[in-house]
Amino acid sequence: MFRAIADVLRAIGGAVATVVSLPFRAVARLFGGVSDTVRGRH
């Protein structure tokens, strides 16, 4: 019983972490590309 609840919570936590980290990864990639362009490494 408790194990099933823990599995559900872990699944929800993993999904939330993925959704939260995606925009940050996109922003990091965006800023990384911008800094590369500014430095002339493009």
XYZ file of N, CA, C and O in Angstrom:
168
model
N 0.845 -1.204 0.000
C 0.000 0.000 0.000
C 0.882 1.257 0.000
O 0.796 2.074 -0.896
N 1.739 1.368 1.035
C 2.613 2.550 1.116
C 3.591 2.579 -0.055
O 3.963 3.627 -0.546
N 3.993 1.381 -0.494
C 4.947 1.311 -1.607
C 4.297 1.836 -2.876
O 4.932 2.557 -3.655
N 3.031 1.525 -3.088
C 2.322 2.022 -4.271
C 2.223 3.543 -4.235
O 2.425 4.214 -5.246
N 1.919 4.073 -3.055
C 1.826 5.532 -2.915
C 3.191 6.161 -3.181
O 3.304 7.172 -3.881
N 4.254 5.554 -2.649
C 5.601 6.081 -2.861
C 5.959 6.050 -4.341
O 6.584 6.982 -4.854
N 5.567 4.974 -5.046
C 5.853 4.884 -6.481
C 5.138 5.992 -7.244
O 5.702 6.604 -8.144
N 3.884 6.248 -6.878
C 3.120 7.298 -7.552
C 3.767 8.660 -7.298
O 3.941 9.463 -8.214
N 4.127 8.914 -6.032
C 4.761 10.195 -5.705
C 6.085 10.358 -6.449
O 6.413 11.446 -6.931
N 6.847 9.260 -6.564
C 8.126 9.323 -7.257
C 7.909 9.619 -8.741
O 8.640 10.402 -9.349
N 6.878 9.009 -9.327
C 6.577 9.250 -10.739
C 6.165 10.697 -10.955
O 6.603 11.351 -11.907
N 5.322 11.215 -10.066
C 4.884 12.611 -10.182
C 6.083 13.535 -10.005
O 6.262 14.498 -10.766
N 6.928 13.250 -9.023
C 8.104 14.080 -8.791
C 9.027 14.081 -9.995
O 9.566 15.125 -10.377
N 9.216 12.917 -10.630
C 10.063 12.852 -11.820
C 9.481 13.664 -12.953
O 10.201 14.381 -13.657
N 8.163 13.586 -13.148
C 7.523 14.351 -14.219
C 7.643 15.845 -13.953
O 7.950 16.628 -14.853
N 7.424 16.249 -12.708
C 7.527 17.673 -12.355
C 8.955 18.155 -12.569
O 9.172 19.228 -13.132
N 9.935 17.359 -12.158
C 11.334 17.754 -12.318
C 11.666 17.914 -13.796
O 12.375 18.844 -14.182
N 11.152 17.016 -14.634
C 11.410 17.110 -16.073
C 10.806 18.373 -16.641
O 11.458 19.117 -17.384
N 9.541 18.647 -16.282
C 8.857 19.833 -16.809
C 9.546 21.109 -16.338
O 9.680 22.076 -17.102
N 10.011 21.111 -15.089
C 10.655 22.311 -14.541
C 12.027 22.526 -15.166
O 12.417 23.661 -15.445
N 12.761 21.444 -15.423
C 14.130 21.585 -15.922
C 14.178 21.887 -17.413
O 15.153 22.461 -17.887
N 13.124 21.554 -18.155
C 13.150 21.784 -19.603
C 13.320 23.256 -19.959
O 14.198 23.586 -20.767
N 12.524 24.178 -19.413
C 12.719 25.596 -19.754
C 14.097 26.107 -19.358
O 14.702 26.890 -20.098
N 14.625 25.649 -18.212
C 15.946 26.091 -17.785
C 17.003 25.617 -18.764
O 17.943 26.337 -19.096
N 16.841 24.382 -19.265
C 17.805 23.861 -20.229
C 17.726 24.647 -21.533
O 18.747 24.939 -22.156
N 16.501 24.993 -21.944
C 16.332 25.778 -23.173
C 16.971 27.155 -23.015
O 17.663 27.639 -23.911
N 16.764 27.790 -21.857
C 17.350 29.115 -21.610
C 18.870 29.010 -21.580
O 19.573 29.854 -22.150
N 19.399 27.970 -20.948
C 20.852 27.797 -20.877
C 21.423 27.616 -22.272
O 22.472 28.184 -22.604
N 20.747 26.849 -23.124
C 21.230 26.642 -24.482
C 21.179 27.952 -25.259
O 22.079 28.283 -26.029
N 20.109 28.721 -25.027
C 19.954 30.005 -25.711
C 21.094 30.943 -25.324
O 21.767 31.522 -26.182
N 21.355 31.080 -24.020
C 22.420 31.961 -23.560
C 23.783 31.428 -23.997
O 24.689 32.204 -24.306
N 23.943 30.114 -24.028
C 25.209 29.545 -24.501
C 25.447 29.903 -25.955
O 26.557 30.267 -26.339
N 24.437 29.817 -26.791
C 24.567 30.185 -28.198
C 24.864 31.665 -28.347
O 25.680 32.060 -29.176
N 24.217 32.501 -27.524
C 24.445 33.943 -27.600
C 25.884 34.266 -27.219
O 26.562 35.036 -27.895
N 26.385 33.680 -26.157
C 27.750 33.976 -25.711
C 28.754 33.482 -26.744
O 29.784 34.109 -26.963
N 28.476 32.350 -27.400
C 29.359 31.861 -28.452
C 29.406 32.866 -29.592
O 30.464 33.155 -30.153
N 28.261 33.407 -29.978
C 28.186 34.364 -31.081
C 28.929 35.643 -30.711
O 29.657 36.207 -31.527
N 28.764 36.097 -29.461
C 29.408 37.337 -29.028
C 30.921 37.176 -29.051
O 31.662 38.069 -29.448
N 31.411 36.009 -28.658
C 32.851 35.783 -28.619
C 33.430 35.537 -30.014
O 34.634 35.475 -30.182
N 32.568 35.353 -31.004
C 33.042 35.155 -32.362
C 33.463 33.726 -32.651
O 34.220 33.466 -33.559
N 32.962 32.795 -31.842
C 33.299 31.380 -32.069
C 32.302 30.732 -33.006
O 32.388 29.567 -33.284
N 31.355 31.502 -33.506
C 30.268 30.958 -34.341
C 30.821 30.424 -35.647
O 31.342 31.161 -36.451
